[in-house]
Amino acid sequence: MTNQIFVVVADGSQREWTEAEKHLISNNPELIDQLQGWLENSLSDGCWHPQNYQFLQRLINPLKIELFCLFQDEELDEIEIPF
């Protein structure tokens, strides 16, 4: 299943991760680190589904996301991917 997680952000399919994939990612700090590295190197490729991007950002920077929402009075759905 780990390979499928990376394929989603590499093949341009723009598929949102399944709940099972999100659960696997959430419970695997090493996988989170790998995905963070992948994100930093491939964000400009345009392959990241907005929901996957937001999900990973919440795992990497949970306090930053919460503060952003409090001070900006915006929902996470409105965060745009910077590319």
PDB file of C-alpha atoms in Angstrom:
ATOM      1  CA  MET A   1       0.000   0.000   0.000  1.00  0.00           C
ATOM      2  CA  THR A   2       2.938   2.352   0.627  1.00  0.00           C
ATOM      3  CA  ASN A   3       3.801   2.282  -3.069  1.00  0.00           C
ATOM      4  CA  GLN A   4       0.241   3.345  -3.924  1.00  0.00           C
ATOM      5  CA  ILE A   5       0.593   6.337  -1.607  1.00  0.00           C
ATOM      6  CA  PHE A   6       3.614   7.582  -3.557  1.00  0.00           C
ATOM      7  CA  VAL A   7       2.100   6.735  -6.939  1.00  0.00           C
ATOM      8  CA  VAL A   8      -0.824   9.050  -6.165  1.00  0.00           C
ATOM      9  CA  VAL A   9       1.508  12.046  -5.893  1.00  0.00           C
ATOM     10  CA  ALA A  10       3.748  11.032  -8.765  1.00  0.00           C
ATOM     11  CA  ASP A  11       1.475  10.011 -11.624  1.00  0.00           C
ATOM     12  CA  GLY A  12      -0.690  13.112 -11.917  1.00  0.00           C
ATOM     13  CA  SER A  13      -3.853  11.129 -11.223  1.00  0.00           C
ATOM     14  CA  GLN A  14      -5.007  13.726  -8.697  1.00  0.00           C
ATOM     15  CA  ARG A  15      -6.611  10.935  -6.661  1.00  0.00           C
ATOM     16  CA  GLU A  16      -7.298  11.620  -3.013  1.00  0.00           C
ATOM     17  CA  TRP A  17      -5.768   9.125  -0.593  1.00  0.00           C
ATOM     18  CA  THR A  18      -8.191   6.551   0.771  1.00  0.00           C
ATOM     19  CA  GLU A  19      -9.028   6.419   4.469  1.00  0.00           C
ATOM     20  CA  ALA A  20      -6.841   3.291   4.777  1.00  0.00           C
ATOM     21  CA  GLU A  21      -3.916   5.135   3.170  1.00  0.00           C
ATOM     22  CA  LYS A  22      -4.435   8.150   5.452  1.00  0.00           C
ATOM     23  CA  HIS A  23      -4.516   5.865   8.482  1.00  0.00           C
ATOM     24  CA  LEU A  24      -1.263   4.198   7.391  1.00  0.00           C
ATOM     25  CA  ILE A  25       0.409   7.576   6.860  1.00  0.00           C
ATOM     26  CA  SER A  26      -0.839   8.979  10.177  1.00  0.00           C
ATOM     27  CA  ASN A  27       0.627   6.085  12.126  1.00  0.00           C
ATOM     28  CA  ASN A  28       4.008   5.974  10.420  1.00  0.00           C
ATOM     29  CA  PRO A  29       6.399   8.860  11.267  1.00  0.00           C
ATOM     30  CA  GLU A  30       9.003   7.557   8.805  1.00  0.00           C
ATOM     31  CA  LEU A  31       6.445   7.617   5.995  1.00  0.00           C
ATOM     32  CA  ILE A  32       5.418  11.141   6.998  1.00  0.00           C
ATOM     33  CA  ASP A  33       9.075  12.222   6.746  1.00  0.00           C
ATOM     34  CA  GLN A  34       9.397  10.580   3.320  1.00  0.00           C
ATOM     35  CA  LEU A  35       6.230  12.263   2.080  1.00  0.00           C
ATOM     36  CA  GLN A  36       7.402  15.612   3.434  1.00  0.00           C
ATOM     37  CA  GLY A  37      10.619  15.231   1.447  1.00  0.00           C
ATOM     38  CA  TRP A  38       8.629  14.235  -1.618  1.00  0.00           C
ATOM     39  CA  LEU A  39       6.354  17.246  -1.125  1.00  0.00           C
ATOM     40  CA  GLU A  40       9.275  19.649  -0.876  1.00  0.00           C
ATOM     41  CA  ASN A  41      10.803  18.241  -4.068  1.00  0.00           C
ATOM     42  CA  SER A  42       7.692  17.775  -6.178  1.00  0.00           C
ATOM     43  CA  LEU A  43       5.143  20.414  -5.213  1.00  0.00           C
ATOM     44  CA  SER A  44       5.717  22.361  -8.405  1.00  0.00           C
ATOM     45  CA  ASP A  45       4.920  19.268 -10.492  1.00  0.00           C
ATOM     46  CA  GLY A  46       1.213  19.789  -9.876  1.00  0.00           C
ATOM     47  CA  CYS A  47       0.597  16.156  -8.910  1.00  0.00           C
ATOM     48  CA  TRP A  48      -0.599  16.764  -5.356  1.00  0.00           C
ATOM     49  CA  HIS A  49      -4.339  16.521  -4.805  1.00  0.00           C
ATOM     50  CA  PRO A  50      -5.359  19.490  -2.608  1.00  0.00           C
ATOM     51  CA  GLN A  51      -6.837  17.181   0.059  1.00  0.00           C
ATOM     52  CA  ASN A  52      -3.634  15.114   0.208  1.00  0.00           C
ATOM     53  CA  TYR A  53      -1.580  18.288   0.510  1.00  0.00           C
ATOM     54  CA  GLN A  54      -3.762  19.583   3.347  1.00  0.00           C
ATOM     55  CA  PHE A  55      -3.775  16.214   5.104  1.00  0.00           C
ATOM     56  CA  LEU A  56       0.022  16.020   5.053  1.00  0.00           C
ATOM     57  CA  GLN A  57       0.382  19.640   6.147  1.00  0.00           C
ATOM     58  CA  ARG A  58      -1.851  18.938   9.160  1.00  0.00           C
ATOM     59  CA  LEU A  59       0.435  16.042  10.110  1.00  0.00           C
ATOM     60  CA  ILE A  60       3.627  18.046   9.620  1.00  0.00           C
ATOM     61  CA  ASN A  61       2.520  21.378  11.064  1.00  0.00           C
ATOM     62  CA  PRO A  62      -0.646  20.820  13.112  1.00  0.00           C
ATOM     63  CA  LEU A  63      -0.216  23.930  15.274  1.00  0.00           C
ATOM     64  CA  LYS A  64       0.633  26.128  12.297  1.00  0.00           C
ATOM     65  CA  ILE A  65      -2.537  25.035  10.478  1.00  0.00           C
ATOM     66  CA  GLU A  66      -4.712  25.597  13.569  1.00  0.00           C
ATOM     67  CA  LEU A  67      -3.265  29.059  14.136  1.00  0.00           C
ATOM     68  CA  PHE A  68      -3.712  29.942  10.482  1.00  0.00           C
ATOM     69  CA  CYS A  69      -7.386  29.034  10.700  1.00  0.00           C
ATOM     70  CA  LEU A  70      -7.888  30.964  13.919  1.00  0.00           C
ATOM     71  CA  PHE A  71      -6.237  34.151  12.717  1.00  0.00           C
ATOM     72  CA  GLN A  72      -7.399  34.052   9.130  1.00  0.00           C
ATOM     73  CA  ASP A  73     -10.918  32.820   9.952  1.00  0.00           C
ATOM     74  CA  GLU A  74     -10.704  30.444   6.994  1.00  0.00           C
ATOM     75  CA  GLU A  75     -11.447  26.791   6.622  1.00  0.00           C
ATOM     76  CA  LEU A  76      -8.731  24.316   5.588  1.00  0.00           C
ATOM     77  CA  ASP A  77     -10.662  23.749   2.352  1.00  0.00           C
ATOM     78  CA  GLU A  78      -9.690  27.259   1.294  1.00  0.00           C
ATOM     79  CA  ILE A  79      -5.939  26.791   1.642  1.00  0.00           C
ATOM     80  CA  GLU A  80      -4.432  26.852  -1.815  1.00  0.00           C
ATOM     81  CA  ILE A  81      -1.440  24.847  -2.885  1.00  0.00           C
ATOM     82  CA  PRO A  82       1.343  27.317  -3.724  1.00  0.00           C
ATOM     83  CA  PHE A  83       2.055  26.446  -7.355  1.00  0.00           C
TER      84      PHE A  83
END
